Amino acid sequence: MTTTLINTSAHSAGYTDKLLLPHWAEIVKIIPEIEGVTTFQLKFTDPEVENRYRFEPGQFNMLYVPGYGEAAISMSSDLETANGLLVHTIRHIGNVTRGTSRLKVGDVVGIRGPFGTSWPLDAIEGLDVVIACGGIGLPPLRGAIYRIIRNRDKYGKVTLLYGARTPKDLIYPTEYETWQKAGIDMQVTVDRGDETWTGRVGVVPMWFYHFRVDPHKTAVLTCGPEIMMRFVIYEALARRIPSDHIYISLERNMKCGQGACGHCQQGPYFICKDGPVFPFSALENIFNVEEY
Amino acid sequence: MVPAEDIHSALQKIPWFSTLTPEHFKKTAELAHLRYAKAGETFFREGDKQDYVYIVLEGRVSLDIFVPHHGKMHFYTAEPYDVFGWSSVTPGMHQRIAGAVAVLDSTVACIDAEGLRQFAENDHDFGYLLMRRLANVVASRLMVTRLQLIDMFAGPTETMND
Amino acid sequence: MTDKSLTIGSTVALPKPELDLLMADLRKNGFQTVGPHLQDESIVYTKIDGLKDLPRGILSEQNPASYRMIQTGKDRYFDFIPGGQSWKQFLFPPRHTLFTAVKDGKWLLKENDEPTPRYALIGVRACELAAIHIQDRVFLREDFSDPIYRLRREGLFILAVNCLDPDATCFCVSMGTGPRLAAGFDLCVTELDEVFLVEVGSELGRSLLADRTYDLPSAFVQNTANQALERAAESMVRTMDTSDLPGLLTGQLEAERWTEVGKRCLSCANCTLVCPTCFCWDATDQVDILGKSTRRERVWDSCFNPHYSYVVGGNTRPNIRSRYRQWLTHKLGAWKGQFDVLGCVGCGRCITWCPAGIDLTEEVAAIRAEVKA
Ligand SMILES: Cc1cc2nc3c(=O)[nH]c(=O)nc-3n(C[C@H](O)[C@H](O)[C@H](O)COP(=O)(O)OP(=O)(O)OC[C@H]3O[C@@H](n4cnc5c(N)ncnc54)[C@H](O)[C@@H]3O)c2cc1C
Ligand code: SF4
Ligand code: SF4
Ligand code: FES
């Protein structure tokens, strides 16, 4: 008897070949975004894997850099926009993510995934959508933005609140105009402005002070530093947006991505498989418990 | 654009004013005038004496503070219906502790701070409504300041503790 | 003697030396026999070649933060209560190579093709079998079937043993898992002074036993065993009130007791490593010195390790209070919702092996008392 780590037979339909072994994907293009953040376009080396690989915006991969290890990285596009390529935008901040900064076009990385829940783009059809994100919280939402733009008439007012530390920390700045033209109200905020900045200065949640929302027909999608999301949620709840219309993407230490290694647990959930995207109604009892 | 002569109709658009009694509204409007500011125009500078409290109607006004060696830091922008220069209404504050500059062409309602303070002093019912509104402004400003203070987008400043 | 009437559910009296032959048969059939062995003053589970390797005439005495072996000189093999190790090391190896990536121009993936060992576990207690059943639910799910665990589990042979002399740290009666075995084994032994009473639990167990020499048990022998089993259950001193544990604990996330126990706990992770149900793991790369190949290895991890809940810039459970709370509320709370069973079988290992003598039954009682107060 030999150990076979890949097991496709014992699982239900769909892309299931993802247990513990990564698939190689070649770097097709590297796009420097801002200092310390890079976008990688990847193509699976095995065409069969490429063909059956499907995902929804909001899901993530475990990205493996040989010798460094794995990191959870969200899809930062959708397959349609990226012509079937996998797109990951990575902040080089620790061991693995800094390892990716040394990679060149033609190098390979390992991919396991896709994992987790996705943004509820079908469930929120017909509603106004407030997308509230900050810093590296925009990439996990970009696929959703593309999807919304392609189906713009299915949604009401769509507002994108994006916050960053300073104007030069804004990711994907060249796309904002296209998004604005495609019917997304772009509200960009920085923590600190400089002399040339004519945009908003402040923090993302303060948008709620200045704009009216119709609580019964508004959905909020939020991703970013947990403290920012917390304040977005406070403001959304204060405006009586129902907690099951507020969606949040949580970040926890992750090793397996499939509810097996234990690392990402919080309360009843494995954030990697029950999340990362949750309706806030599912988190009400645990989100504000300190250090839980 | 808001017609200059009609400060009344301008103020009526501001949510807080629609909650005032007709009498309170009238008296407040008497203390107010409109100002059109081109982008780059200054409302006040740090150290100026406090004269008006402002409400943005259109445009965007940035609040800044001068930090030696860093230049002007913009720490807040007031958006339509936002209040700025509110400390002029609170007793005890005598000079501006920040500067305010229009970053976009802006229309701003300017309300005589001393007159407003007098009015509140003489009519505590109005005074309560005014201070309640200002308390909200201050609370929201504190929330923003706290989140900025936390510097939530900063990289890791420390490695794993314990 | 071959007895055609031997069926699943039958019980026979097996002379002790016959167990040696039965283990030899298991090995002949490709099994590695692993079982209890006295090593460095404690009972470990390791490869054994027969009765001679079992801890003959040994009793253990366990208390919070204390473990001692006692020589009885009796001709008995299973009087001890299990030590710090559990069977999980065989199904869920503490270290296991997932793959090796080799750079030969491009990176290539080499799967771990070591043959999966086929284990015969000799001497599995009721609580331990319950723990295996719990880990079955963790590792063999519809949405995630762990290949390493699955292959080891599928080939497993279980010779179970009834406990006759629970230790002071045991509380399996409260958890409903022991001390008497009910099902899920291939063979189940109750040890008496002169003989093993062996119950057949599976076809494989039946066929192995059928080749041995045994007697039908006399009514006297059966009576003696039954009485010993009843006495065992009655003698258990430690208890835990399990009524609505998940509700109790998840409702008490801010209990004072967490702060208090957080001061005593050292966050050493012993409790999680000895626990037969804890399943957390980490994966790391072991790089060769030239950077040409790297071995990715899965290793046991613990919610008490600081890096376990590390995220860039901080730690979601930055102190011991929060880690102990995570451990207990998961084990006795959230686990139920996740796997439809509690994560504790009452084996008492975490009590014995905690250097601070922290006793989860006491912690639960204290939290219950806070609710009532
Ligand atoms: C669902 C999800 C989606 C993510 N999407 C993106 C993305 O699109 N782009 C991006 O740049 N980053 C993303 N992150 C964060 C990214 O996973 C971490 O920055 C990365 O794991 C850091 O690993 P490292 O080895 O570089 O850092 P180190 O500091 O060396 O990390 C050590 C270990 O801690 C853990 N860890 C550290 N920080 C995090 C973290 N923030 N989240 C989870 N585990 C962490 C990892 O297990 C890592 O192995 C995402 C995280 C999650 C959970
Ligand atoms: S929690 Fe303690 S008593 Fe319960 S199964 Fe684990 S080690 Fe045994
Ligand atoms: S409870 Fe005891 S064994 Fe567990 S981590 Fe704390 S000190 Fe170690
Ligand atoms: S990442 Fe392993 S359980 Fe969620």
XYZ file of N, CA and C in Angstrom, chain C residues 135-281:
441
model
N -11.745 11.388 16.518
C -10.841 11.838 15.448
C -11.319 11.368 14.070
N -12.030 10.244 14.022
C -12.638 9.833 12.741
C -13.525 10.947 12.206
N -14.287 11.562 13.128
C -15.191 12.624 12.688
C -14.433 13.869 12.266
N -13.267 14.064 12.864
C -12.472 15.248 12.534
C -11.769 15.058 11.185
N -11.187 13.880 11.012
C -10.329 13.674 9.835
C -11.061 13.079 8.631
N -12.149 12.394 8.884
C -12.833 11.726 7.762
C -14.217 12.328 7.578
N -14.248 13.494 6.949
C -15.518 14.165 6.763
C -15.843 14.169 5.286
N -17.078 14.551 5.003
C -17.468 14.610 3.609
C -16.648 15.660 2.858
N -16.401 16.775 3.514
C -15.705 17.854 2.804
C -14.194 17.786 2.960
N -13.717 16.995 3.868
C -12.269 16.865 4.001
C -11.935 15.497 4.561
N -11.333 14.682 3.730
C -10.937 13.363 4.194
C -9.421 13.338 4.159
N -8.828 13.332 5.343
C -7.375 13.435 5.444
C -6.728 12.156 4.942
N -5.926 12.253 3.878
C -5.400 11.022 3.265
C -4.454 10.259 4.187
N -3.686 10.976 4.987
C -2.716 10.299 5.852
C -3.457 9.506 6.928
N -4.425 10.148 7.533
C -5.212 9.479 8.574
C -6.024 8.332 7.983
N -6.641 8.615 6.849
C -7.574 7.641 6.286
C -6.893 6.304 5.988
N -5.740 6.380 5.349
C -5.070 5.130 4.978
C -4.647 4.337 6.212
N -4.225 5.044 7.262
C -3.839 4.343 8.485
C -5.047 3.770 9.200
N -6.134 4.520 9.163
C -7.342 4.105 9.872
C -7.980 2.900 9.196
N -7.974 2.931 7.862
C -8.630 1.841 7.125
C -7.985 0.494 7.426
N -6.654 0.497 7.624
C -5.976 -0.777 7.831
C -5.824 -1.155 9.284
N -6.527 -0.480 10.165
C -6.263 -0.646 11.599
C -6.881 -1.903 12.195
N -6.125 -2.537 13.086
C -6.682 -3.628 13.898
C -6.678 -3.141 15.348
N -7.792 -3.344 16.025
C -7.888 -2.847 17.404
C -8.163 -3.991 18.371
N -7.192 -4.230 19.249
C -7.434 -5.130 20.365
C -7.657 -4.242 21.583
N -8.884 -4.238 22.052
C -9.246 -3.341 23.138
C -9.122 -4.054 24.481
N -9.019 -3.266 25.529
C -8.905 -3.824 26.878
C -9.828 -3.055 27.819
N -10.625 -3.802 28.587
C -11.475 -3.138 29.575
C -10.651 -2.692 30.773
N -10.980 -1.492 31.272
C -10.292 -0.989 32.463
C -10.954 -1.548 33.713
N -10.146 -2.079 34.614
C -10.695 -2.605 35.863
C -10.317 -1.740 37.053
N -9.324 -0.882 36.869
C -8.847 -0.103 38.005
C -8.540 1.329 37.592
N -9.599 2.143 37.389
C -9.382 3.516 36.923
C -8.490 4.286 37.879
N -7.819 5.252 37.319
C -6.932 6.080 38.122
C -7.695 7.292 38.660
N -7.010 8.049 39.517
C -7.672 9.180 40.156
C -7.976 10.307 39.180
N -7.317 10.299 38.022
C -7.569 11.379 37.064
C -8.626 11.004 36.015
N -9.067 9.750 36.030
C -10.045 9.307 35.033
C -11.443 9.853 35.339
N -12.158 10.209 34.297
C -13.580 10.545 34.488
C -14.404 10.148 33.264
N -14.095 8.964 32.722
C -14.779 8.504 31.517
C -16.258 8.229 31.768
N -16.614 7.904 33.020
C -18.034 7.643 33.302
C -18.846 8.905 33.024
N -18.320 10.061 33.478
C -19.031 11.320 33.230
C -19.173 11.598 31.742
N -18.141 11.241 30.982
C -18.159 11.553 29.556
C -18.887 10.471 28.754
N -19.334 9.419 29.440
C -20.087 8.369 28.764
C -19.245 7.537 27.814
N -17.950 7.433 28.074
C -17.104 6.693 27.130
C -16.543 5.394 27.705
N -16.629 5.170 29.013
C -16.008 3.986 29.602
C -16.561 3.738 30.991
N -15.926 2.888 31.758
C -14.666 2.187 31.479
C -14.862 0.916 30.651
N -16.104 0.551 30.371
C -16.338 -0.711 29.675
C -16.512 -0.460 28.184
N -15.922 -1.315 27.375
C -16.029 -1.170 25.928
C -17.337 -1.732 25.421
N -17.909 -1.129 24.435
C -19.160 -1.634 23.886
C -18.965 -2.157 22.458
N -18.370 -1.390 21.608
C -18.246 -1.786 20.196
C -17.115 -1.028 19.552
N -16.808 -1.399 18.318
C -15.802 -0.653 17.569
C -14.426 -1.282 17.627
N -14.304 -2.469 18.206
C -13.005 -3.146 18.301
C -13.050 -4.418 17.473
N -11.864 -4.988 17.230
C -11.816 -6.301 16.588
C -11.897 -7.393 17.646
N -11.138 -7.169 18.715
C -11.212 -8.079 19.863
C -11.185 -7.214 21.109
N -11.853 -7.699 22.171
C -11.830 -6.940 23.420
C -11.479 -7.875 24.571
N -10.475 -7.480 25.323
C -9.950 -8.321 26.399
C -10.372 -7.774 27.757
N -10.835 -8.687 28.642
C -10.938 -8.344 30.060
C -9.943 -9.250 30.762
N -9.014 -8.656 31.458
C -7.942 -9.461 32.030
C -8.270 -9.893 33.455
N -8.221 -11.221 33.677
C -8.344 -11.754 35.034
C -6.982 -12.345 35.404
N -6.839 -12.747 36.679
C -5.516 -13.228 37.096
C -5.004 -14.369 36.224
N -5.900 -15.328 35.904
C -5.456 -16.547 35.244
C -5.603 -16.519 33.731
N -6.467 -15.644 33.244
C -6.917 -15.821 31.866
C -7.400 -14.489 31.281
N -7.386 -14.392 29.968
C -8.038 -13.253 29.306
C -9.426 -13.678 28.861
N -10.426 -12.870 29.192
C -11.739 -13.082 28.578
C -11.722 -12.249 27.307
N -12.012 -12.867 26.165
C -11.906 -12.130 24.912
C -13.241 -12.134 24.189
N -13.701 -10.950 23.862
C -14.953 -10.827 23.117
C -14.624 -10.533 21.658
N -15.374 -11.132 20.762
C -15.140 -10.947 19.331
C -15.950 -9.746 18.836
N -15.277 -8.852 18.126
C -15.973 -7.651 17.657
C -16.018 -7.521 16.146
N -15.236 -8.336 15.446
C -15.235 -8.209 13.985
C -14.896 -9.556 13.357
N -15.093 -9.644 12.075
C -14.783 -10.866 11.365
C -13.279 -11.169 11.439
N -12.474 -10.118 11.275
C -11.029 -10.317 11.360
C -10.641 -10.823 12.748
N -11.236 -10.231 13.764
C -10.977 -10.670 15.139
C -11.399 -12.116 15.319
N -12.537 -12.448 14.757
C -13.046 -13.811 14.898
C -12.093 -14.817 14.261
N -11.632 -14.495 13.059
C -10.805 -15.481 12.374
C -9.450 -15.648 13.068
N -8.923 -14.553 13.614
C -7.655 -14.665 14.345
C -7.829 -15.511 15.602
N -8.924 -15.284 16.284
C -9.175 -16.001 17.537
C -9.482 -17.469 17.266
N -10.112 -17.711 16.149
C -10.520 -19.080 15.818
C -9.313 -20.008 15.702
N -8.170 -19.449 15.352
C -6.955 -20.258 15.226
C -6.277 -20.526 16.569
N -6.782 -19.945 17.625
C -6.134 -20.097 18.925
C -6.845 -21.158 19.770
N -6.168 -21.510 20.835
C -6.754 -22.491 21.749
C -7.450 -21.750 22.871
N -8.693 -22.016 23.058
C -9.431 -21.293 24.115
C -10.512 -22.186 24.677
N -11.118 -21.711 25.728
C -12.240 -22.423 26.340
C -13.442 -21.516 26.320
N -14.587 -22.159 26.514
C -15.747 -21.334 26.773
C -15.622 -20.864 28.220
N -15.945 -19.607 28.501
C -15.748 -19.112 29.857
C -16.782 -19.709 30.813
N -16.341 -20.078 31.993
C -17.279 -20.590 32.988
C -18.123 -19.437 33.496
N -19.265 -19.769 34.072
C -20.128 -18.735 34.630
C -19.384 -17.987 35.724
N -18.557 -18.681 36.463
C -17.809 -18.055 37.551
C -16.873 -16.974 37.010
N -16.154 -17.339 35.955
C -15.209 -16.394 35.373
C -15.933 -15.169 34.836
N -17.050 -15.433 34.195
C -17.799 -14.300 33.627
C -18.329 -13.385 34.715
N -18.776 -14.018 35.789
C -19.270 -13.257 36.919
C -18.189 -12.385 37.534
N -17.029 -13.001 37.703
C -15.904 -12.268 38.289
C -15.594 -11.040 37.436
N -15.570 -11.233 36.119
C -15.265 -10.123 35.217
C -16.324 -9.037 35.311
N -17.580 -9.457 35.287
C -18.657 -8.470 35.353
C -18.608 -7.650 36.629
N -18.348 -8.351 37.727
C -18.283 -7.634 39.001
C -17.125 -6.655 38.997
N -15.993 -7.090 38.440
C -14.823 -6.207 38.398
C -15.130 -4.971 37.558
N -15.868 -5.167 36.458
C -16.209 -4.042 35.583
C -17.150 -3.071 36.278
N -18.105 -3.627 37.015
C -19.028 -2.745 37.736
C -18.297 -1.959 38.810
N -17.418 -2.681 39.531
C -16.638 -2.004 40.581
C -15.809 -0.870 39.985
N -15.271 -1.122 38.791
C -14.440 -0.101 38.147
C -15.229 1.178 37.921
N -16.420 1.006 37.373
C -17.240 2.191 37.103
C -17.583 2.915 38.398
N -17.917 2.109 39.432
C -18.322 2.734 40.701
C -17.158 3.417 41.403
N -15.954 2.925 41.141
C -14.815 3.445 41.900
C -14.298 4.767 41.340
N -14.858 5.209 40.234
C -14.311 6.423 39.625
C -14.657 7.639 40.472
N -13.636 8.330 40.928
C -13.889 9.431 41.857
C -14.111 10.764 41.142
N -13.403 10.972 40.055
C -13.488 12.280 39.400
C -14.733 12.341 38.529
N -15.404 13.481 38.520
C -16.620 13.616 37.713
C -16.623 14.992 37.041
N -17.411 15.085 36.013
C -17.643 16.397 35.403
C -19.119 16.455 35.037
N -19.740 17.565 35.431
C -21.140 17.765 35.077
C -21.168 18.243 33.623
N -21.687 17.380 32.741
C -21.624 17.715 31.312
C -22.894 18.377 30.787
N -23.841 18.655 31.671
C -25.107 19.174 31.148
C -24.890 20.511 30.441
N -25.343 20.555 29.229
C -25.203 21.723 28.344
C -23.849 22.418 28.458
N -22.786 21.637 28.365
C -21.452 22.243 28.427
C -21.234 23.302 27.342
N -21.611 23.023 26.077
C -21.393 24.057 25.059
C -22.094 25.365 25.417
N -23.319 25.264 25.882
C -24.064 26.473 26.241
C -23.404 27.186 27.408
N -22.998 26.402 28.396
C -22.349 26.992 29.574
C -21.104 27.777 29.169
N -20.227 27.127 28.415
C -18.924 27.739 28.139
C -19.023 28.888 27.147
N -19.798 28.712 26.083
C -19.864 29.806 25.119
C -20.629 30.990 25.701
N -21.418 30.724 26.741
C -22.100 31.831 27.410
C -21.222 32.505 28.459
N -20.073 31.942 28.727
C -19.227 32.457 29.817
C -17.851 32.874 29.333
N -17.815 33.527 28.176
C -16.512 33.889 27.611
C -15.806 34.963 28.431
N -16.547 35.647 29.287
C -15.902 36.675 30.105
C -15.850 36.271 31.581
N -15.952 34.975 31.855
C -15.909 34.527 33.250
C -14.589 34.932 33.907
N -14.671 35.256 35.204
C -13.467 35.607 35.979
C -12.442 34.476 35.950
N -12.973 33.261 35.905
C -12.115 32.102 36.027
C -11.052 32.037 34.924
N -11.372 32.553 33.748
C -10.378 32.513 32.664
C -9.136 33.296 33.063
N -9.359 34.422 33.705
C -8.227 35.247 34.129
C -7.418 34.506 35.182
N -8.160 33.848 36.069
C -7.501 33.155 37.179
C -6.684 31.969 36.650
N -7.288 31.145 35.813
C -6.564 29.977 35.299
C -5.444 30.442 34.357
N -5.658 31.567 33.715
C -4.629 32.133 32.843
C -3.354 32.454 33.602
N -3.491 32.688 34.891
C -2.290 32.974 35.697
C -1.553 31.694 36.068
N -2.278 30.582 36.169
C -1.623 29.325 36.561
C -1.047 28.583 35.350
N -1.758 28.644 34.234
C -1.329 27.902 33.043
C -0.028 28.491 32.502
N 0.865 27.607 32.094
C 2.171 28.032 31.575
C 2.175 28.110 30.053
N 1.070 27.739 29.434
C 0.994 27.685 27.970
C 2.071 26.761 27.393
N 2.300 25.649 28.079
C 3.372 24.734 27.645
C 2.896 23.789 26.547
N 1.568 23.703 26.362
C 0.968 22.862 25.319
C 0.978 21.365 25.644
N 1.437 20.986 26.824
C 1.394 19.563 27.195
C -0.003 18.974 27.045
N -0.990 19.694 27.545
C -2.351 19.156 27.564
C -2.815 18.782 26.161
N -2.461 19.622 25.190
C -2.935 19.358 23.829
C -2.162 18.222 23.180
N -0.885 18.093 23.561
C -0.082 17.034 22.952
C -0.474 15.667 23.498
N -0.802 15.592 24.784
C -1.199 14.292 25.342
C -2.651 13.959 25.021
N -3.440 14.960 24.700
C -4.866 14.703 24.488
C -5.086 13.851 23.244
N -5.849 12.777 23.385
C -6.049 11.895 22.240
C -7.012 12.443 21.187
N -7.653 13.574 21.461
C -8.575 14.108 20.449
C -8.043 15.365 19.774
N -7.126 16.086 20.416
C -6.598 17.326 19.827
C -5.996 17.020 18.452
N -6.297 17.856 17.475
C -5.928 17.511 16.099
C -5.168 18.598 15.367
N -4.807 19.698 16.024
C -4.229 20.819 15.291
C -2.844 20.495 14.735
N -2.567 21.021 13.583
C -1.259 20.826 12.973
C -0.766 22.078 12.256
